[in-house]
Short mmCIF file of C-alpha atoms in Angstrom, two decimals:
data_model
loop_
_atom_site.label_atom_id
_atom_site.label_comp_id
_atom_site.label_asym_id
_atom_site.label_seq_id
_atom_site.Cartn_x
_atom_site.Cartn_y
_atom_site.Cartn_z
CA MET A 18 -233.48 143.72 44.80
CA ASN A 19 -230.49 145.22 44.54
CA LEU A 20 -226.43 144.70 44.27
CA LEU A 21 -226.18 142.28 46.53
CA THR A 22 -229.24 139.74 46.25
CA ILE A 23 -229.04 139.64 42.73
CA PRO A 24 -225.83 137.58 42.15
CA TRP A 25 -226.82 135.92 44.77
CA ARG A 26 -230.09 135.08 43.67
CA ASN A 27 -229.27 134.12 40.72
CA ALA A 28 -226.22 131.24 41.41
CA ARG A 29 -228.55 130.01 43.51
CA ARG A 30 -230.93 129.43 40.29
CA LYS A 31 -227.77 127.92 38.71
CA TRP A 32 -226.42 125.97 41.32
CA VAL A 33 -225.22 123.27 39.38
CA LYS A 34 -223.44 125.94 37.19
CA SER A 35 -222.25 127.60 40.07
CA ALA A 36 -221.03 124.57 41.93
CA LEU A 37 -218.95 123.82 39.68
CA LEU A 38 -216.93 126.84 38.73
CA LEU A 39 -217.35 127.12 41.96
CA GLY A 40 -214.96 124.15 42.13
CA VAL A 41 -213.09 124.49 39.60
CA PHE A 42 -210.97 128.25 40.73
CA ALA A 43 -210.97 126.31 44.54
CA LEU A 44 -208.68 123.02 42.56
CA GLY A 45 -206.88 126.19 41.56
CA ALA A 46 -206.95 127.47 44.26
CA MET A 47 -205.64 124.53 46.78
CA SER A 48 -203.38 123.91 43.78
CA ILE A 49 -201.28 126.78 44.16
CA THR A 50 -201.65 127.15 48.14
CA ALA A 51 -200.32 123.38 48.20
CA LEU A 52 -198.10 123.93 45.89
CA SER A 53 -196.26 127.87 47.23
CA LEU A 54 -195.67 126.09 51.14
CA VAL A 55 -194.63 123.22 49.98
CA SER A 56 -191.93 124.87 47.60
CA ARG A 57 -191.30 127.14 50.51
CA ALA A 58 -190.70 123.97 52.55
CA VAL A 59 -189.12 121.61 50.61
CA GLY A 60 -186.47 125.48 49.68
CA ASP A 61 -186.28 125.63 53.40
CA SER A 62 -185.40 122.21 54.45
CA LEU A 63 -182.77 121.69 51.53
CA GLU A 64 -181.21 125.10 52.21
CA GLU A 65 -180.82 123.07 55.87
CA LYS A 66 -179.39 119.88 54.90
CA LEU A 67 -176.86 121.78 52.05
CA THR A 68 -174.92 123.01 54.88
CA ALA A 69 -173.81 118.89 55.77
CA PHE A 70 -171.97 119.74 51.85
CA GLY A 71 -169.79 122.48 53.05
CA ALA A 72 -168.55 125.86 54.79
CA ASN A 73 -169.70 129.53 52.32
CA ILE A 74 -168.04 131.21 54.10
CA LEU A 75 -164.22 131.32 55.28
CA VAL A 76 -162.91 133.47 58.38
CA THR A 77 -159.38 133.73 58.69
CA PRO A 78 -156.27 135.38 60.33
CA LYS A 79 -155.14 139.14 58.86
CA SER A 80 -151.90 138.39 57.34
CA GLU A 81 -149.10 139.39 54.69
CA THR A 82 -147.62 137.68 51.78
CA LEU A 83 -144.16 139.02 50.92
CA THR A 84 -141.63 137.42 48.55
CA VAL A 85 -138.30 137.85 49.45
CA SER A 86 -134.75 137.25 47.45
CA TYR A 87 -131.46 137.29 48.21
CA GLY A 88 -128.47 137.85 46.11
CA GLY A 89 -130.10 135.37 43.23
CA PHE A 90 -131.61 133.00 45.69
CA SER A 91 -135.40 133.00 46.45
CA MET A 92 -136.58 132.35 49.82
CA GLY A 93 -140.01 132.57 48.41
CA ASP A 94 -142.49 133.70 50.60
CA MET A 95 -142.80 135.13 53.79
CA ARG A 96 -146.01 134.83 55.71
CA PHE A 97 -146.17 137.52 58.84
CA GLY A 98 -149.06 138.57 60.41
CA GLY A 99 -151.73 136.51 61.17
CA ASP A 100 -152.04 135.89 64.52
CA ARG A 101 -154.40 132.65 65.46
CA ILE A 102 -157.54 133.31 66.27
CA ASP A 103 -159.65 133.13 69.80
CA VAL A 104 -162.32 130.91 69.61
CA GLY A 105 -164.33 131.64 72.60
CA ARG A 106 -164.48 135.50 72.26
CA SER A 107 -165.01 135.19 68.14
CA MET A 108 -168.22 132.40 68.66
CA ALA A 109 -168.98 135.67 71.21
CA ALA A 110 -168.55 138.31 68.67
CA ILE A 111 -170.33 136.41 65.68
CA ASP A 112 -173.38 135.41 68.69
CA SER A 113 -173.47 138.78 68.61
CA ILE A 114 -174.04 139.89 64.73
CA GLU A 115 -178.23 140.42 63.61
CA LEU A 116 -177.78 138.27 60.34
CA ARG A 117 -177.06 135.31 63.76
CA GLN A 118 -180.48 133.09 62.54
CA ASN A 119 -178.60 132.69 59.50
CA VAL A 120 -175.75 130.95 60.62
CA SER A 121 -175.90 127.64 61.10
CA VAL A 122 -172.49 125.33 61.98
CA VAL A 123 -169.95 128.03 62.61
CA ALA A 124 -166.96 125.39 62.82
CA PRO A 125 -162.82 126.15 64.26
CA LYS A 126 -159.64 124.47 62.99
CA LEU A 127 -156.57 124.21 64.91
CA VAL A 128 -153.58 123.67 61.95
CA HIS A 129 -150.06 122.08 63.53
CA LEU A 130 -148.04 119.64 62.23
CA ALA A 131 -147.23 117.33 64.36
CA ARG A 132 -144.98 113.68 64.53
CA LEU A 133 -146.91 110.56 64.45
CA ASN A 134 -144.35 107.73 65.52
CA ASP A 135 -141.85 109.88 64.08
CA THR A 136 -143.39 110.18 61.11
CA PRO A 137 -145.04 114.31 60.46
CA VAL A 138 -148.15 114.45 59.72
CA GLY A 139 -149.99 117.62 59.56
CA LEU A 140 -152.79 117.13 62.36
CA ILE A 141 -156.09 118.81 62.54
CA GLY A 142 -157.87 119.71 65.79
CA VAL A 143 -162.35 120.34 65.31
CA ASN A 144 -164.62 120.27 67.50
CA TRP A 145 -166.09 116.87 66.32
CA GLU A 146 -170.09 117.81 67.78
CA ARG A 147 -169.42 121.47 64.92
CA GLU A 148 -167.83 119.86 62.43
CA ARG A 149 -170.43 116.38 62.14
CA LYS A 150 -172.99 119.23 60.87
CA LEU A 151 -171.14 120.89 59.00
CA LYS A 152 -169.77 117.28 56.71
CA GLY A 153 -172.78 115.36 57.39
CA TYR A 154 -171.27 113.46 54.14
CA TRP A 155 -169.26 112.12 55.79
CA GLY A 156 -168.96 108.05 57.48
CA VAL A 157 -166.54 106.55 58.83
CA LYS A 158 -165.12 103.21 59.76
CA GLY A 159 -164.92 102.74 63.44
CA ARG A 160 -166.47 105.31 65.09
CA TYR A 161 -165.57 109.39 65.93
CA PRO A 162 -164.01 110.25 68.66
CA GLU A 163 -165.62 110.09 71.98
CA THR A 164 -162.68 111.13 74.27
CA ARG A 165 -159.81 114.22 73.97
CA SER A 166 -156.97 111.87 73.80
CA GLU A 167 -158.50 110.29 69.86
CA LEU A 168 -157.97 110.91 66.56
CA LEU A 169 -159.27 109.35 62.61
CA ALA A 170 -157.43 108.89 60.38
CA GLY A 171 -157.68 110.02 56.78
CA SER A 172 -158.38 107.54 54.57
CA LYS A 173 -155.24 108.15 52.63
CA LEU A 174 -152.97 108.89 54.95
CA ALA A 175 -154.91 105.64 57.59
CA GLU A 176 -153.67 103.50 54.30
CA ARG A 177 -149.56 105.14 53.87
CA LEU A 178 -148.93 104.75 57.57
CA GLY A 179 -150.85 101.05 58.01
CA LEU A 180 -153.24 102.70 59.92
CA ALA A 181 -156.52 101.02 61.79
CA PRO A 182 -159.02 101.77 64.27
CA GLY A 183 -158.15 100.48 67.67
CA ASP A 184 -154.56 101.66 67.31
CA THR A 185 -152.90 103.13 69.98
CA VAL A 186 -149.86 105.57 68.27
CA GLN A 187 -147.29 108.43 69.39
CA VAL A 188 -148.41 111.56 68.66
CA ASP A 189 -145.81 114.60 70.15
CA GLY A 190 -145.19 112.27 72.30
CA HIS A 191 -147.99 111.68 73.89
CA THR A 192 -150.32 108.80 73.55
CA ALA A 193 -153.65 109.09 71.57
CA ARG A 194 -155.72 105.66 69.46
CA ILE A 195 -157.21 106.03 66.19
CA SER A 196 -160.95 105.67 66.93
CA GLY A 197 -161.51 105.28 62.96
CA VAL A 198 -160.77 106.26 59.52
CA LEU A 199 -162.15 108.39 57.38
CA MET A 200 -164.10 107.21 54.36
CA PRO A 201 -162.56 108.05 51.28
CA THR A 202 -164.24 112.21 50.14
CA GLY A 203 -162.53 113.52 47.24
CA SER A 204 -160.97 116.28 49.55
CA ASP A 205 -158.14 117.83 51.68
CA ASP A 206 -159.58 115.81 54.84
CA ASP A 207 -158.16 112.34 53.34
CA ALA A 208 -154.66 113.34 54.75
CA VAL A 209 -154.53 113.97 57.25
CA LEU A 210 -154.98 113.76 61.07
CA LEU A 211 -158.55 115.02 62.67
CA THR A 212 -158.51 115.24 66.08
CA ASP A 213 -160.05 117.18 69.22
CA ILE A 214 -159.20 121.48 68.64
CA GLY A 215 -158.54 121.03 72.51
CA PHE A 216 -156.66 117.64 71.98
CA ALA A 217 -154.89 120.08 69.53
CA GLY A 218 -154.29 122.93 71.15
CA MET A 219 -152.60 121.27 73.67
CA LEU A 220 -149.35 119.99 71.52
CA ALA A 221 -149.70 122.50 69.78
CA GLY A 222 -149.37 125.52 72.75
CA THR A 223 -151.69 126.80 71.97
CA PRO A 224 -154.70 126.34 74.05
CA GLY A 225 -157.72 127.95 73.02
CA LYS A 226 -157.28 129.84 69.27
CA ALA A 227 -157.69 128.67 65.82
CA THR A 228 -155.99 128.77 62.77
CA PHE A 229 -159.57 129.76 61.13
CA LEU A 230 -163.39 129.30 61.14
CA GLU A 231 -165.83 128.00 58.40
CA VAL A 232 -169.22 128.92 58.59
CA ALA A 233 -172.29 127.75 57.29
CA ALA A 234 -174.93 130.85 56.57
CA LEU A 235 -178.16 130.28 55.69
CA CYS A 236 -178.15 131.97 52.28
CA ALA A 237 -181.97 132.39 51.00
CA GLY A 238 -182.86 134.78 53.80
CA CYS A 239 -180.65 138.07 52.90
CA PRO A 240 -178.19 138.55 50.38
CA ILE A 241 -174.93 136.31 51.43
CA GLU A 242 -172.64 140.44 50.73
CA ASP A 243 -174.82 141.16 53.97
CA ILE A 244 -173.66 138.08 56.58
CA VAL A 245 -169.85 138.73 55.63
CA HIS A 246 -170.27 142.50 56.23
CA GLN A 247 -171.84 142.02 59.89
CA LEU A 248 -169.28 138.86 60.41
CA ALA A 249 -166.13 140.96 59.39
CA SER A 250 -167.49 144.11 61.36
CA ALA A 251 -168.08 141.46 64.44
CA LEU A 252 -164.45 139.85 64.01
CA PRO A 253 -161.69 142.47 63.74
CA GLY A 254 -158.09 142.05 62.79
CA THR A 255 -160.03 138.75 60.16
CA ASP A 256 -160.78 138.12 56.81
CA VAL A 257 -164.26 137.47 55.66
CA THR A 258 -164.65 135.69 52.26
CA ALA A 259 -167.32 134.31 51.32
CA MET A 260 -166.92 130.95 48.68
CA GLN A 261 -169.05 132.28 45.97
CA GLN A 262 -168.58 128.99 43.73
CA VAL A 263 -170.74 127.15 46.40
CA VAL A 264 -173.51 130.72 47.89
CA ARG A 265 -173.64 130.16 43.57
CA GLN A 266 -175.15 126.81 43.15
CA ARG A 267 -176.49 126.59 46.45
CA MET A 268 -178.95 129.76 45.38
CA TYR A 269 -178.96 127.36 42.47
CA SER A 270 -180.77 124.03 43.98
CA ILE A 271 -182.84 126.92 46.16
CA THR A 272 -184.60 129.23 44.08
CA PHE A 273 -184.43 126.50 40.85
CA VAL A 274 -187.73 124.80 42.46
CA GLU A 275 -189.18 128.08 43.93
CA ARG A 276 -188.98 129.51 40.13
CA LEU A 277 -190.94 125.57 38.81
CA ALA A 278 -193.31 126.06 41.52
CA LEU A 279 -193.82 129.93 40.66
CA ALA A 280 -194.34 128.19 36.94
CA VAL A 281 -196.38 125.82 37.31
CA SER A 282 -198.54 128.24 39.37
CA VAL A 283 -199.16 131.18 36.70
CA VAL A 284 -200.13 128.09 34.31
CA ILE A 285 -202.96 126.79 36.80
CA LEU A 286 -203.78 130.79 37.73
CA LEU A 287 -204.18 131.48 33.58
CA ILE A 288 -206.65 129.05 33.49
CA ALA A 289 -209.08 130.04 36.56
CA CYS A 290 -209.02 132.56 34.61
CA ALA A 291 -209.68 131.32 31.65
CA SER A 292 -212.30 129.21 33.26
CA VAL A 293 -214.40 132.03 35.34
CA GLY A 294 -214.15 133.88 31.62
CA LEU A 295 -215.95 130.81 29.90
CA SER A 296 -218.24 131.06 32.70
CA MET A 297 -219.35 135.20 33.03
CA LEU A 298 -219.07 135.66 28.93
CA SER A 299 -221.97 131.87 28.98
CA SER A 300 -224.12 133.95 31.66
CA VAL A 301 -223.57 137.24 30.36
CA ASN A 302 -225.48 136.04 27.34
CA GLU A 303 -228.03 133.69 28.90
CA ARG A 304 -229.33 136.82 30.50
CA VAL A 305 -229.73 139.18 27.16
CA ARG A 306 -233.00 139.37 27.99
CA GLU A 307 -232.48 140.23 32.56
CA ILE A 308 -229.52 142.60 31.48
CA GLY A 309 -232.45 144.90 29.36
CA LEU A 310 -234.31 144.61 32.13
CA LEU A 311 -232.11 145.87 34.72
CA ARG A 312 -231.82 148.93 32.42
CA SER A 313 -235.17 149.54 31.35
CA LEU A 314 -235.69 149.48 35.39
CA GLY A 315 -233.01 152.58 36.02
CA PHE A 316 -230.59 150.27 36.87
CA SER A 317 -226.76 151.77 35.55
CA ARG A 318 -224.39 150.93 33.16
CA SER A 319 -221.96 150.01 36.46
CA GLY A 320 -224.93 148.95 38.51
CA VAL A 321 -224.52 146.12 35.88
CA PHE A 322 -221.14 145.91 35.60
CA GLY A 323 -220.75 145.44 39.63
CA ILE A 324 -223.81 143.23 39.59
CA PHE A 325 -221.12 140.23 37.11
CA CYS A 326 -218.18 142.20 38.75
CA PHE A 327 -220.12 140.61 42.73
CA GLU A 328 -221.21 138.11 41.46
CA ALA A 329 -217.34 136.44 39.96
CA VAL A 330 -215.70 138.26 42.55
CA LEU A 331 -218.29 136.27 45.79
CA ILE A 332 -217.37 133.14 44.22
CA GLY A 333 -213.11 134.14 44.25
CA LEU A 334 -214.07 135.00 48.14
CA LEU A 335 -215.81 131.25 48.49
CA ALA A 336 -213.15 129.83 46.97
CA GLY A 337 -209.68 130.74 47.48
CA MET A 338 -210.47 129.96 51.47
CA ALA A 339 -211.70 126.46 50.07
CA GLY A 340 -208.44 126.53 48.53
CA TYR A 341 -206.25 126.81 51.37
CA VAL A 342 -207.48 125.15 53.82
CA SER A 343 -207.42 122.30 51.41
CA GLY A 344 -203.84 123.13 49.63
CA TRP A 345 -202.86 123.61 53.39
CA PHE A 346 -203.97 119.36 53.90
CA LEU A 347 -203.10 118.81 50.61
CA SER A 348 -199.56 120.45 51.17
CA LEU A 349 -198.79 118.33 54.32
CA GLU A 350 -199.75 114.94 53.30
CA ILE A 351 -197.68 115.28 49.98
CA LEU A 352 -194.97 116.22 52.20
CA SER A 353 -196.08 113.40 54.01
CA ALA A 354 -195.17 111.20 51.09
CA LEU A 355 -191.60 113.43 49.52
CA GLU A 356 -189.87 112.95 53.34
CA ALA A 357 -188.49 116.20 52.40
CA GLY A 358 -188.92 117.59 55.87
CA GLY A 359 -189.99 121.00 57.29
CA THR A 360 -192.68 122.21 58.70
CA ILE A 361 -196.23 123.71 57.47
CA ALA A 362 -197.86 125.77 60.01
CA PHE A 363 -201.24 126.83 59.14
CA SER A 364 -201.55 130.87 58.69
CA ALA A 365 -205.11 133.22 59.21
CA SER A 366 -203.91 135.74 57.51
CA GLY A 367 -202.50 133.35 54.48
CA LEU A 368 -206.27 132.20 54.26
CA GLY A 369 -207.44 136.21 54.39
CA LEU A 370 -204.73 136.99 51.66
CA ALA A 371 -205.96 133.84 49.74
CA ALA A 372 -209.54 134.91 49.55
CA LEU A 373 -208.45 138.29 48.59
CA CYS A 374 -206.19 137.32 45.83
CA SER A 375 -208.54 134.58 44.69
CA GLY A 376 -211.40 138.11 44.59
CA LEU A 377 -209.20 140.20 42.82
CA VAL A 378 -208.45 137.25 39.94
CA ALA A 379 -212.10 136.91 39.62
CA ALA A 380 -213.11 140.10 39.59
CA ALA A 381 -210.41 140.76 36.42
CA ALA A 382 -211.95 137.83 34.88
CA ALA A 383 -215.01 138.63 34.69
CA ALA A 384 -214.40 142.35 33.69
CA PRO A 385 -213.90 141.54 30.48
CA PRO A 386 -217.90 140.05 30.52
CA ALA A 387 -218.93 142.31 32.54
CA LEU A 388 -217.40 145.29 30.20
CA LYS A 389 -219.72 143.63 27.32
CA ALA A 390 -222.52 142.72 29.98
CA ALA A 391 -222.62 146.72 30.76
CA SER A 392 -223.12 147.57 27.04
CA VAL A 393 -226.76 146.52 26.01
CA GLU A 394 -228.86 148.13 24.65
CA PRO A 395 -231.76 147.69 26.95
CA SER A 396 -233.79 148.48 23.73
CA LYS A 397 -232.52 145.89 21.26
CA ALA A 398 -232.76 143.57 24.52
CA LEU A 399 -235.49 144.15 25.12
CA ILE A 400 -237.14 143.43 21.19
CA ALA A 401 -237.02 139.82 21.55
CA LEU A 402 -239.54 139.61 24.55
#
């Protein structure tokens, strides 16, 4: 009879009570595990999906603006400097930064003032693959451009000029075709003409160049300021600006899910602790005579304290492992039901951590009843024998 065998024999003798306590604690561990895994997967999936709603970092050439007036006549603001950005060199530089895995999309833009059938229009050159990933909310009447000389007209521009999918037009003297009309977005895209950046570069006489770069960065894994700093270091001669309002909105959406899961987990954890504490307290009251006998046989106060704590730790370890495994399966079912996307991999380290944390929590919850058991005097406990 020792510190290890007494708790085990007591659990076997009162197996129904031990099984119920194990089940309650495992249910709590399962709920916390499922909430943690689902909130993490949903948060990652949500952030990736939010990149389809625009960029959160803007890269522009450095330039200065000077207000000029002479003889009482204002000549307005004059901008100097600000050469166009070399797309190939910039993409290679961005690929080299340490936090490249946090950069989801880099979409170059070339702005050119063109003539569409003798009407001045804003022509925006884009990389269609990157642009469609960046702006997944776009809807198109017709289809997206598939060849270099095809155009996508904004809704307001198409309405003003009477453009429709399939129309053939002249852009700066070159024949092009309207492949589709962009559905209203409420943004500047409604009033411009979009085309392949290579075609726009040929018309503007600046092949391989961009007016600015839009960057969608995943900012949950690190501060957005770190990504901005690394981009600025990799792209000298440019201004790298984070659109803080967009960043805050995205981070709020992600942190709300995580905080909600944390709040529910804390409530579940408190309930599980209360269950363990009440069960141990009941066990102490039922085993007063047994405790007195142990004390009279030479068990110290610390030994009695250790018996009850070890009993709780044993239940906590088993409940933690069972709860993590069942919580992992439950999280897969929840993700499938929510159709939220994302993947959850089984982790052996997560299993060990869940068992360790459950054991520590159970020991902490059992500490007050164990202290009460350790304070029982042998003489008083044996009076009733």
